[in-house]
Coordinates of C-alpha atoms in Angstrom, one line a residue:
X160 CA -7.3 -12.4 -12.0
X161 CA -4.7 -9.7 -11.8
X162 CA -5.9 -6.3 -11.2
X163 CA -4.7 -3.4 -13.7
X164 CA -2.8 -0.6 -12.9
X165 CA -4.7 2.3 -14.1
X166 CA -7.0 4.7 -11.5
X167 CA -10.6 3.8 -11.7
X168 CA -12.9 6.8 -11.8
X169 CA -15.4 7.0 -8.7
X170 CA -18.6 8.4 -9.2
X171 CA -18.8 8.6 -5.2
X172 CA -18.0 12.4 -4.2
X173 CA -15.0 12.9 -2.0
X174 CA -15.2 12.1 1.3
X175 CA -13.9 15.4 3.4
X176 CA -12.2 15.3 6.7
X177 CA -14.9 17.8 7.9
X178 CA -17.3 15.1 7.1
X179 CA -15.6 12.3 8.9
X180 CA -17.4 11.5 12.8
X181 CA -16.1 9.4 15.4
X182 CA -19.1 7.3 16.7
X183 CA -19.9 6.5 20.4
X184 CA -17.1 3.8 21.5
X185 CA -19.8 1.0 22.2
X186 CA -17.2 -1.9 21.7
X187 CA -15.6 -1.3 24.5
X188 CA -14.7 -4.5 26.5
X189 CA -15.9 -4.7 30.4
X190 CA -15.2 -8.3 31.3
X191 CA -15.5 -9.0 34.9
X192 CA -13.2 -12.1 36.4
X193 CA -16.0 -13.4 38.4
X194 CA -18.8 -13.5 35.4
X195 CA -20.9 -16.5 34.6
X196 CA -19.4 -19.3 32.4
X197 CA -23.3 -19.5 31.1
X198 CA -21.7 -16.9 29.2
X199 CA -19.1 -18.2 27.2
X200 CA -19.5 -20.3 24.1
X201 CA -19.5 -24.6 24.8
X202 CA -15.6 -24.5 25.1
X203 CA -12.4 -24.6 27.4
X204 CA -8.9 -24.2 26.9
X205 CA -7.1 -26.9 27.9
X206 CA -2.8 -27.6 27.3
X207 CA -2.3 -29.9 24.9
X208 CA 0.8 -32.3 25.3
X209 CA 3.0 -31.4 22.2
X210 CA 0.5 -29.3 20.8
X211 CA 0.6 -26.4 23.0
X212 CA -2.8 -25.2 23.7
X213 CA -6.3 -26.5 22.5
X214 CA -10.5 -26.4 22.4
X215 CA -12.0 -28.7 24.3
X216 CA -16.1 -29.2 24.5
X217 CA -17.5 -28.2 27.9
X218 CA -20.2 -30.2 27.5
X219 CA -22.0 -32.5 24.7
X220 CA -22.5 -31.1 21.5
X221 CA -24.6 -31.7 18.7
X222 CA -24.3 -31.9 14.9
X223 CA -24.8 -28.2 13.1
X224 CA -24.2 -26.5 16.7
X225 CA -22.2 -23.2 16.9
X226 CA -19.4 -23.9 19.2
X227 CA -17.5 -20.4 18.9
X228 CA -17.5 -16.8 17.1
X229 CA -14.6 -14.7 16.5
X230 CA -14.0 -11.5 15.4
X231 CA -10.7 -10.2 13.4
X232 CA -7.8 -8.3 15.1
X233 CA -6.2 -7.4 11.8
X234 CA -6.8 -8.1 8.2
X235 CA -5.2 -7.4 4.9
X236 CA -6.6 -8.2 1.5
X237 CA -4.5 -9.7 -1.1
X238 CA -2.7 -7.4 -3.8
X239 CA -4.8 -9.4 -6.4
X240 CA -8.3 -8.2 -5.2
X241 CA -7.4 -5.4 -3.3
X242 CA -10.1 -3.2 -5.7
X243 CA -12.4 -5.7 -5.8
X244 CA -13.1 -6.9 -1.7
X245 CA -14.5 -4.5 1.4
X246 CA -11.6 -3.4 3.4
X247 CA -14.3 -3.4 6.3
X248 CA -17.0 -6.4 6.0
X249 CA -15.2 -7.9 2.7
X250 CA -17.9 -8.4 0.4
X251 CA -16.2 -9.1 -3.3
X252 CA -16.9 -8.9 -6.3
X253 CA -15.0 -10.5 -9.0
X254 CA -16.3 -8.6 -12.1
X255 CA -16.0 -4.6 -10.9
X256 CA -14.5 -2.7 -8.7
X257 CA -16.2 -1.6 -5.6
X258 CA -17.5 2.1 -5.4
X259 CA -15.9 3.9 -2.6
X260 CA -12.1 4.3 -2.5
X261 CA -9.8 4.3 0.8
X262 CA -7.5 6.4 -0.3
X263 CA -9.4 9.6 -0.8
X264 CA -8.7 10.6 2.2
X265 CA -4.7 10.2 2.1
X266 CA -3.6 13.4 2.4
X267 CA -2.0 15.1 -0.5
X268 CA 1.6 16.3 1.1
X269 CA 2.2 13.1 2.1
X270 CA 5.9 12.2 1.3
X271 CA 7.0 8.7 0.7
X272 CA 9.9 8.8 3.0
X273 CA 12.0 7.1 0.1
X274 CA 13.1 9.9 -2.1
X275 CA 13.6 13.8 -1.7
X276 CA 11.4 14.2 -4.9
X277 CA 7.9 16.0 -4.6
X278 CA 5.2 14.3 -3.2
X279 CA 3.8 10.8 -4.8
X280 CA 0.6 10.0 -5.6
X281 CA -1.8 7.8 -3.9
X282 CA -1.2 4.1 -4.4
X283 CA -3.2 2.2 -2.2
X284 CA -6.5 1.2 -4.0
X285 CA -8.1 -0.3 -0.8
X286 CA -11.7 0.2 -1.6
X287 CA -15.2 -0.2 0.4
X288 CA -18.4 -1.5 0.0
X289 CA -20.6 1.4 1.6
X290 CA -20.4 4.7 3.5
X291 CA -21.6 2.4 6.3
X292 CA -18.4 0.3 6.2
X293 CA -16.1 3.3 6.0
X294 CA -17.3 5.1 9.0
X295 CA -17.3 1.6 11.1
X296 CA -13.4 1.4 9.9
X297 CA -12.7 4.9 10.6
X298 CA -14.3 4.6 13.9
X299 CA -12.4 1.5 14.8
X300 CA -9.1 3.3 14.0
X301 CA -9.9 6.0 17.0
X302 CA -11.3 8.7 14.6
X303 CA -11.0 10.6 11.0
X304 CA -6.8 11.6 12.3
X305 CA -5.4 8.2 12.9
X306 CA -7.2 6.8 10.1
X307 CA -5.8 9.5 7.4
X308 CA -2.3 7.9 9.6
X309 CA -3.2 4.5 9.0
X310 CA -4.1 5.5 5.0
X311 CA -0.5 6.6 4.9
X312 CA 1.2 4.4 6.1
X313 CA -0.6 2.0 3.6
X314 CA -0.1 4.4 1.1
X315 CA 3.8 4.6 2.0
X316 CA 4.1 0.8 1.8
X317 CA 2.5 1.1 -1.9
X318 CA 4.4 3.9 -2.6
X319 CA 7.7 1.8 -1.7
X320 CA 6.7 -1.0 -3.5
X321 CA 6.6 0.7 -6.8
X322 CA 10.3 2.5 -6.2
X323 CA 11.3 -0.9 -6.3
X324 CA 9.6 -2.7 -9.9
X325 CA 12.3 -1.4 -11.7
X326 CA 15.3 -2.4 -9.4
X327 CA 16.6 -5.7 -9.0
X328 CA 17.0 -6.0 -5.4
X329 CA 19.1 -9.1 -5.7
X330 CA 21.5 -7.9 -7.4
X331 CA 22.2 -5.0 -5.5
X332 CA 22.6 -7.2 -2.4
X333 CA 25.0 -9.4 -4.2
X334 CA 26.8 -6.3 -5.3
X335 CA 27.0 -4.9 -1.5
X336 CA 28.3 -8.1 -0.4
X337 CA 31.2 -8.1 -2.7
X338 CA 32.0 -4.4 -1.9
X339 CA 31.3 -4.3 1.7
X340 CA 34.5 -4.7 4.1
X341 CA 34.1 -6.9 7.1
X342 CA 33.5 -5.8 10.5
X343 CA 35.2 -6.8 13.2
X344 CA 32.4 -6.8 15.5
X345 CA 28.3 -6.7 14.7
X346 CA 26.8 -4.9 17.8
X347 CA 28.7 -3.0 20.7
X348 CA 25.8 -3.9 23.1
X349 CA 27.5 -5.4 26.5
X350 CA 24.8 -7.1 27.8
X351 CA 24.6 -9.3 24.6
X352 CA 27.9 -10.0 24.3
X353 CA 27.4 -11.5 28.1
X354 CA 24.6 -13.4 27.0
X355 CA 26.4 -15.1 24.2
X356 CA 29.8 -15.5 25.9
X357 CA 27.5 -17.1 28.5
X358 CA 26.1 -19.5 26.7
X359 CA 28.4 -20.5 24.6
X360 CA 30.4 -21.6 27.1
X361 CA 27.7 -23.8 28.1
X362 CA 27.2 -25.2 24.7
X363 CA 30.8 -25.0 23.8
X364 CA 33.5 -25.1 27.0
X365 CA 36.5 -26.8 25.1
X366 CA 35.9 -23.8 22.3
X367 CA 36.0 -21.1 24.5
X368 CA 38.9 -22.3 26.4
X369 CA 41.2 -22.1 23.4
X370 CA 39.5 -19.0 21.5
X371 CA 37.3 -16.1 22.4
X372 CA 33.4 -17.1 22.8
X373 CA 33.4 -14.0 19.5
X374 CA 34.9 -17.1 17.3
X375 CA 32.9 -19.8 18.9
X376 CA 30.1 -21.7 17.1
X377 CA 27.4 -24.4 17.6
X378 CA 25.2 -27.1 16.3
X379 CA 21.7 -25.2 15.9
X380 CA 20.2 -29.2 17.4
X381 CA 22.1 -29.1 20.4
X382 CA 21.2 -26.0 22.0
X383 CA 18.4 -25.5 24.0
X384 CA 15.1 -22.9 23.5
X385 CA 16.2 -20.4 25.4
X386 CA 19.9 -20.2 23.7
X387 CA 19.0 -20.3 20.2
X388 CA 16.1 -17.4 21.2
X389 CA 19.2 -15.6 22.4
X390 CA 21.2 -15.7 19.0
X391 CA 18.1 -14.9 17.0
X392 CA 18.0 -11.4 18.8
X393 CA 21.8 -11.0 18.3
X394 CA 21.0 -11.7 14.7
X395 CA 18.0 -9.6 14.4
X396 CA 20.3 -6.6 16.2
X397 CA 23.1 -6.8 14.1
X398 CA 20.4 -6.4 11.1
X399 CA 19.1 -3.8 12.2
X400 CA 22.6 -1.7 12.9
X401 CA 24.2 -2.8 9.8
X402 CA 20.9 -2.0 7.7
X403 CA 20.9 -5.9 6.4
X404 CA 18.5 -6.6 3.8
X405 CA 16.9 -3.4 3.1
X406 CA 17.4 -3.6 -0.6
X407 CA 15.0 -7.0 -0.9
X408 CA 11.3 -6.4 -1.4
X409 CA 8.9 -8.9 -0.1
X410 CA 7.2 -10.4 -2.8
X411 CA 3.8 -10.3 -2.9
X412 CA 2.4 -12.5 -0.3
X413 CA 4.9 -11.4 2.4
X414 CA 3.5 -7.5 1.4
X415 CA 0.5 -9.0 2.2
X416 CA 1.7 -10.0 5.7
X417 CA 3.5 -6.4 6.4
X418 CA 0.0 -5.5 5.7
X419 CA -1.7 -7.2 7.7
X420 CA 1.1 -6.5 10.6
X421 CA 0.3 -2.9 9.4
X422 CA -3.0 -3.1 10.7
X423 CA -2.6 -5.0 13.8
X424 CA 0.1 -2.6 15.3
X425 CA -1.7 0.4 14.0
X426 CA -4.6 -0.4 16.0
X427 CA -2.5 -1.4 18.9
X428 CA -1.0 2.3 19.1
X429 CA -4.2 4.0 18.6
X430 CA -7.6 2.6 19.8
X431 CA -6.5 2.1 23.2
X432 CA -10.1 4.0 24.1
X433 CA -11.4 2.0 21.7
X434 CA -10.5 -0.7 24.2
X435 CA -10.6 0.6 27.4
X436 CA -11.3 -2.4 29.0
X437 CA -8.8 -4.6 27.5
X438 CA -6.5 -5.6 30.5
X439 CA -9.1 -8.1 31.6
X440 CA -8.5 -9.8 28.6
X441 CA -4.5 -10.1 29.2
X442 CA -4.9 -10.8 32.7
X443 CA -2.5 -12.4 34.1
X444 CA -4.3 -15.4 36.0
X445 CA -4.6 -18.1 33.3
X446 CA -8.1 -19.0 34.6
X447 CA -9.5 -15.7 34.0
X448 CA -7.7 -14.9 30.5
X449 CA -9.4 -18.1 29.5
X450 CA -12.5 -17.4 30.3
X451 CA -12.7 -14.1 28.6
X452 CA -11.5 -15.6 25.2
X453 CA -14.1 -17.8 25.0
X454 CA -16.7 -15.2 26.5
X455 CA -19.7 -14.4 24.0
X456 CA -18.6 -10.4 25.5
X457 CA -15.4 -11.3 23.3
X458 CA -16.9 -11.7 20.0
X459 CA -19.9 -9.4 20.6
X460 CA -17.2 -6.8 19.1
X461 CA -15.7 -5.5 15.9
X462 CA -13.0 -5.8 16.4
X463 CA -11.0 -8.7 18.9
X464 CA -9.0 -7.3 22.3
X465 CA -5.8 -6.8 20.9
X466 CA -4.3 -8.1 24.2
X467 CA -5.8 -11.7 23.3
X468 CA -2.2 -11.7 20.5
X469 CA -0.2 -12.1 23.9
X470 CA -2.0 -14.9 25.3
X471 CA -1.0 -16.5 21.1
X472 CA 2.2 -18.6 20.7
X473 CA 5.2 -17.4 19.3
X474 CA 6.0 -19.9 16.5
X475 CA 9.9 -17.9 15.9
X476 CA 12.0 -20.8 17.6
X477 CA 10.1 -23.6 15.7
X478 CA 10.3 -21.0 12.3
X479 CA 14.3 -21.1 12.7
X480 CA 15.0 -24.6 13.3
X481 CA 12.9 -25.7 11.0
X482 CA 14.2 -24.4 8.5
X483 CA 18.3 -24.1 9.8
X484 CA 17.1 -28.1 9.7
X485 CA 15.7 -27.8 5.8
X486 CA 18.5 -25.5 4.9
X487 CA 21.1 -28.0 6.4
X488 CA 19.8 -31.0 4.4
X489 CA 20.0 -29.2 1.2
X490 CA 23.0 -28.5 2.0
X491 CA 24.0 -32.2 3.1
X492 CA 22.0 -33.5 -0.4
X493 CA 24.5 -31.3 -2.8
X494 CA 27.4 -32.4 -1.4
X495 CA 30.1 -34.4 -2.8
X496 CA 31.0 -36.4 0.6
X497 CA 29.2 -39.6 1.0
X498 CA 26.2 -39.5 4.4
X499 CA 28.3 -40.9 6.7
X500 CA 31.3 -38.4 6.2
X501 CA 29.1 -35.5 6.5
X502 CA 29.7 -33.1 9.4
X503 CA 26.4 -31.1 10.9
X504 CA 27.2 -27.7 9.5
X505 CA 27.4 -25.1 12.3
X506 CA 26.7 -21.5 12.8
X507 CA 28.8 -18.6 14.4
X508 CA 27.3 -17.3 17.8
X509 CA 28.6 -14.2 16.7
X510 CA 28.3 -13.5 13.2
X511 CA 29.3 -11.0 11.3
X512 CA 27.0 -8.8 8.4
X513 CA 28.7 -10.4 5.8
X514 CA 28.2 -14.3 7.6
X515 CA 24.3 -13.2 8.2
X516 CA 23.9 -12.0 4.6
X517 CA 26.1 -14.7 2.6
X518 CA 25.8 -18.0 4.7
X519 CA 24.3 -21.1 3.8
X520 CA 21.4 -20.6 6.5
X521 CA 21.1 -16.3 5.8
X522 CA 18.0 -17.3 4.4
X523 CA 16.1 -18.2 7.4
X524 CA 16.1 -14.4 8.3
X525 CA 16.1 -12.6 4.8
X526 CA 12.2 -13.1 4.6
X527 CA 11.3 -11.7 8.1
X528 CA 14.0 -9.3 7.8
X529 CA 13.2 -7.5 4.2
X530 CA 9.4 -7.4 5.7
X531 CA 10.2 -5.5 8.5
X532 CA 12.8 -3.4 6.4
X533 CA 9.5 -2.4 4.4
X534 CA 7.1 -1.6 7.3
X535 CA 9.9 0.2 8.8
X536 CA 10.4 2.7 6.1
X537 CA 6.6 3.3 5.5
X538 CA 5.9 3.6 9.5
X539 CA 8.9 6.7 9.6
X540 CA 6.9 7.8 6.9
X541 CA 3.3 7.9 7.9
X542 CA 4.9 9.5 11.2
X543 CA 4.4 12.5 9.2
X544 CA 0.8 12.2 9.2
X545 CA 0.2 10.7 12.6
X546 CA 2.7 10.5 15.4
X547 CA 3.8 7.2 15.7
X548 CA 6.6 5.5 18.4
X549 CA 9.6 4.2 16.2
X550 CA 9.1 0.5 15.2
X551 CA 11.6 -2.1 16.9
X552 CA 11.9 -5.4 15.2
X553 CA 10.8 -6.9 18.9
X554 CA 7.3 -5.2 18.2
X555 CA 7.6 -6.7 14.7
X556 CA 8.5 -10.3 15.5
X557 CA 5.9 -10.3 18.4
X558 CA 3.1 -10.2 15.9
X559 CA 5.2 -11.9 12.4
X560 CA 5.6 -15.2 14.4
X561 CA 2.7 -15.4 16.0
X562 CA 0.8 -14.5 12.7
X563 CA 2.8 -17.1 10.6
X564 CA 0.4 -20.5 10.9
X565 CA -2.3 -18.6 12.7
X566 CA -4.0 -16.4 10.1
X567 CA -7.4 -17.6 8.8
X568 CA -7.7 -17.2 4.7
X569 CA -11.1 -15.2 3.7
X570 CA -12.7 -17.1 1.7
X571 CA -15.4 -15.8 -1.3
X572 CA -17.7 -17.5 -1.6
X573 CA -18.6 -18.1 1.4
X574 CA -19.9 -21.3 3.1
X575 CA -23.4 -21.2 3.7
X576 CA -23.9 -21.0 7.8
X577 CA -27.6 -22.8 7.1
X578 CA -26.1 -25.1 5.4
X579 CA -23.7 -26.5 8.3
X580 CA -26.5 -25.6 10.9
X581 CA -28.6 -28.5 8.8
X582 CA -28.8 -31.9 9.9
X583 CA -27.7 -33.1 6.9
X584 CA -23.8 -32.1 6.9
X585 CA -21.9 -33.9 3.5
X586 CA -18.0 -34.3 4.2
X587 CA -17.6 -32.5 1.0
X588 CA -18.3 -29.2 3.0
X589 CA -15.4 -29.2 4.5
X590 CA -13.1 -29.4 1.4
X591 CA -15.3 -26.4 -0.6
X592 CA -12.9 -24.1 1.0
X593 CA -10.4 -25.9 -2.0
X594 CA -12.5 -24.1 -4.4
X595 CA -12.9 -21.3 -3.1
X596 CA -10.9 -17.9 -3.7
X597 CA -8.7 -16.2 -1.0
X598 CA -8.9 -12.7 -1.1
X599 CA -7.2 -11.5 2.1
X600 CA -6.3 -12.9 5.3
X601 CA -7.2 -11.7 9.3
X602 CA -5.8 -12.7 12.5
X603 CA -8.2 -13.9 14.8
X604 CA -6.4 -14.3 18.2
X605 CA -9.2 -15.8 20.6
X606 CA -9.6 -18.7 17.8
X607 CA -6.2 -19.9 17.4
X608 CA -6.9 -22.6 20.5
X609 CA -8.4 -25.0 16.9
X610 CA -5.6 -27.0 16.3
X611 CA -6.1 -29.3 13.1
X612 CA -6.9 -32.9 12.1
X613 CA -7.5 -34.1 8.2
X614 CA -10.9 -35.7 9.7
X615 CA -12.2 -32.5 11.6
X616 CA -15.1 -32.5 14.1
X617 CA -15.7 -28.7 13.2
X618 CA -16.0 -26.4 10.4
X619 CA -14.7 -22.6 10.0
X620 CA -17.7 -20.5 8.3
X621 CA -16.8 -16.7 7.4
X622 CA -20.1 -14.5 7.8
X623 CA -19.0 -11.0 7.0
X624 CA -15.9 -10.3 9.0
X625 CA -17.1 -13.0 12.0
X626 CA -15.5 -16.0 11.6
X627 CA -17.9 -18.7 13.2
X628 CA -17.3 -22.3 14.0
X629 CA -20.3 -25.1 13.8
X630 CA -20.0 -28.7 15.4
X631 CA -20.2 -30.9 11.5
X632 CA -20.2 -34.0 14.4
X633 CA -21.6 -34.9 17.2
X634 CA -18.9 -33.7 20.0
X635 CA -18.5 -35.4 23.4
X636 CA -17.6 -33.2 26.7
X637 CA -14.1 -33.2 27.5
X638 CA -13.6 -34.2 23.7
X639 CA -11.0 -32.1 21.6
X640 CA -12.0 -29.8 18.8
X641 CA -10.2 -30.1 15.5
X642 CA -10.7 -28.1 12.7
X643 CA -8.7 -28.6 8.6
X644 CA -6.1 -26.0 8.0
X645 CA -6.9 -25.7 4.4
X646 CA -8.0 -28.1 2.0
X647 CA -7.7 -32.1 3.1
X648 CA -8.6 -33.6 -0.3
X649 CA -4.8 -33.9 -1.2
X650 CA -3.2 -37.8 -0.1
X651 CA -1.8 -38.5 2.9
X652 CA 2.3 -37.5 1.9
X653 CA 0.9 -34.2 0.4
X654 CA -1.3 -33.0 3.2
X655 CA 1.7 -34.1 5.8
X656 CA 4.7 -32.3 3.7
X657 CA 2.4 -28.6 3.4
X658 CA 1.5 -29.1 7.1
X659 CA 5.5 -29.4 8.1
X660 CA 6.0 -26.7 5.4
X661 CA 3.4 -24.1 6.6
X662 CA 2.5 -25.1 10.1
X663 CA 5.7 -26.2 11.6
X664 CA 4.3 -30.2 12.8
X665 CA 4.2 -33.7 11.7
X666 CA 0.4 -34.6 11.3
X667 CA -0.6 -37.8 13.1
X668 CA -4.2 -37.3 13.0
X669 CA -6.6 -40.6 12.5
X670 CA -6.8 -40.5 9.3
X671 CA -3.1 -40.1 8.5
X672 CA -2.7 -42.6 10.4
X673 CA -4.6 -45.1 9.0
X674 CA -3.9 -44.1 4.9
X675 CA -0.3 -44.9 6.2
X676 CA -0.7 -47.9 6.9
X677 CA -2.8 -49.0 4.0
X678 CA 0.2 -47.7 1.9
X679 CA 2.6 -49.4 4.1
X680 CA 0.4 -52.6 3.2
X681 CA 0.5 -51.7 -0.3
X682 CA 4.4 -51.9 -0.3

């Protein structure tokens, strides 16, 4: 259901700033590193080889048990229902909008940063369920200020968004890239060019030896972690100087992540009272960190210790080669030449603007790059409102890649908790979620440690903004905890191909297991 353009009247009366309070900051976190693991939910973090990180039980668990609670560290709700669903607790409601609009408190003057032309109007149609929910947002957000800073900034993403319907964005790239002169270099910065030259060498000596490393290039599979991370920031500079990909808007589910990336860094800049205690959360000794993510303290709270995102893994490396790998195989599949004459294509260690915008693998960073083109413009903006440090595309990417195949989808209707506490648990509870309709999606950084299996042991229940996690199994200690990322009704090839598509990994799970080899019987 597409939601229509036009204003809805409110029959709520304006909210003033007068009338806007900042409540007593009782979510502050005060985690002690000696504290009692009687406190913290059945679980442990363990490492996971090839997997990264994972839950483990801490001891045996039964059948409809809660294992783990989480609460959000940034949410956004999708363009489609963004009248409809609570921005605070997201109650929806599919057949009206809901009564109490965000944006009255936007302030008027705000400009949209885009234009010299006076002052827009308000565009963001976030909406809430109660007064109640209102004031717990505004209070999250450090007061009545920062949240009329947050407001604009959304309201400057909207307002961006709607410069842009009647623009073709791709053709005005293609018609830059035709017009634009080549530069000899990308980006005077010394200590990259030593980083590259550097490694290059390593990856390339007979190259460098007859050409300068600026000439050089590589095989994207034969470079290690570490280099490729490397060229990804050279890349990611030489956007940002040359202004690359500014005139591509997101399409709508990507605005929905620059949203949600909205949110995350807002909060980071300015509830640090909010979370005074925080640094016991990012602590540094892995056994403490641990401990605190899966601390009941932890999800007692609104919102989650936004320090928990650093202790969250980066999936940027695994993004890029994944798909330099897809991008390279198309490539291979629409050629002329026969497999076995094929030559891996390979990629300049120091490309130019027009390479990075018109080469075969530009569209690995075109995505990321046009998001953070778009926050960007509507955080300069909102500075105007509430004083913000400048956005770097490091900030950006910290949260982006660790967002991408960690957010949880919010789900309406919601699963019945009773029902999963019951002893009688059906297997078709844990595919309703296919039915189901996502309005929005959060970030919840102390849960992340689920990693997936098409036969899971536990289920994901959303109860208001807490997400909470029941045993649908009887769980062993030392046993891992799985959960389904997204529906698992779909065959075997299906499930596998969305997994590699979305999440980056190969499922090998029991189940896959065995319907492969019933279909390898088959054949």
């Amino acid at each position: 259901m597409a939601v229509g353009v036009h204003e809805e009247k409110s029959s709520e009366p304006a909210l003033s700033v007068a009338a806007c309070k900042i409540l007593p900051a009782t979510d502050a976190y005060s985690l002690n590193d000696d504290f009692d693991t009687a406190n913290c939910f059945p679980v442990q973090i363990k490492e996971v080889a090839g997997r990264g990180r994972g839950f483990f039980a801490a001891r045996d668990i039964a059948a409809g048990e809660t294992v783990f609670r989480a609460m959000p560290l940034a949410w956004a709700i999708s363009e489609d229902w963004i009248r409809n669903t609570c921005w605070w607790c997201f109650t929806h409601d599919c057949r009206r909008p809901l009564p109490i609009k965000a944006a009255q408190l936007v302030p008027a003057a705000v400009d949209s940063g885009i234009t010299n032309k006076k002052p827009h109007r308000q565009r963001y149609k976030g909406v809430f369920c109660s007064e109640d929910c209102m004031q717990k947002a505004i209070n999250a957000h450090g007061g009545c200020r920062a949240w009329q800073g947050y407001l604009a900034l959304l309201d400057s993403i909207e307002a961006d968004v709607h410069s842009h319907k009647t623009k073709s964005a791709r053709t005005k790239k293609q018609n830059a890239l035709s017009s634009r002169e080549t530069p000899a270099t990308v980006c005077e910065v010394a200590s990259a060019d030593i980083e590259l030259a550097t490694f290059a060498s390593a990856a390339n000596p007979e190259l460098v030896e007859c050409k300068p490393a600026v000439n050089a290039d590589f095989d994207f599979n034969d470079v290690s972690d570490e280099q490729l991370a490397t060229w990804i920031s050279f890349v990611w500079n030489a956007i940002v100087v040359n202004g690359l990909y500014t005139s591509v808007m997101p399409n709508s589910g990507q605005r929905e992540l620059v949203r949600l990336i909205a949110n995350g860094l807002f909060l980071e800049y300015t509830a640090s009272d909010f979370f005074q205690h925080t640094n016991k959360v990012c602590h540094q000794n892995e056994l403490s960190w641990k401990r605190c993510i899966t601390s009941y303290d932890a999800a007692n709270h609104s919102i989650a210790p936004p320090s928990a995102l650093d202790h969250m893994r980066s999936n940027e490396i695994d993004f890029v080669r994944a798909h330099l790998r897809q991008l390279d195989s198309s490539s291979a599949n629409s050629s002329p030449l026969t497999p076995a004459t094929l030559v891996p294509a390979r990629i300049p260690w120091k490309p130019s603007p027009l390479q990075i915008e018109g080469s075969w693998w530009s569209a690995v960073f075109e995505t990321a790059a046009s998001s953070f083109a778009l926050l960007d413009r509507a955080w300069t903006a909102s500075s105007k409102v509430y004083s913000l440090s400048p956005l770097t595309h490091d900030l950006f990417r910290k949260v982006y890649f660790r967002e991408m195949a960690n957010s949880f989808g919010v789900y309406d209707p919601p699963t019945k908790l009773t029902l999963l506490s019951s002893t009688n648990l059906d297997s078709s509870m844990l595919n309703s979620q296919c039915e189901q309709e996502c309005v929005g999606f959060c970030i919840y950084p102390t849960a992340v440690y689920f990693n997936h299996s098409c036969c899971p042991n536990v289920a994901k229940v959303r109860s208001g903004r807490e997400m909470v996690f029941v045993a649908t199994t009887p769980i062993m200690q030392d046993e891992e905890m799985f959960i389904s990322y997204g529906c698992i009704t779909d065959p075997v090839s299906e499930r596998r191909k969305r997994l590699a598509e979305n999440f980056f990994f190969t499922c090998d799970c029991s189940r896959c297991l065995v319907e492969l080899t019933a279909l390898v019987k088959q054949f």
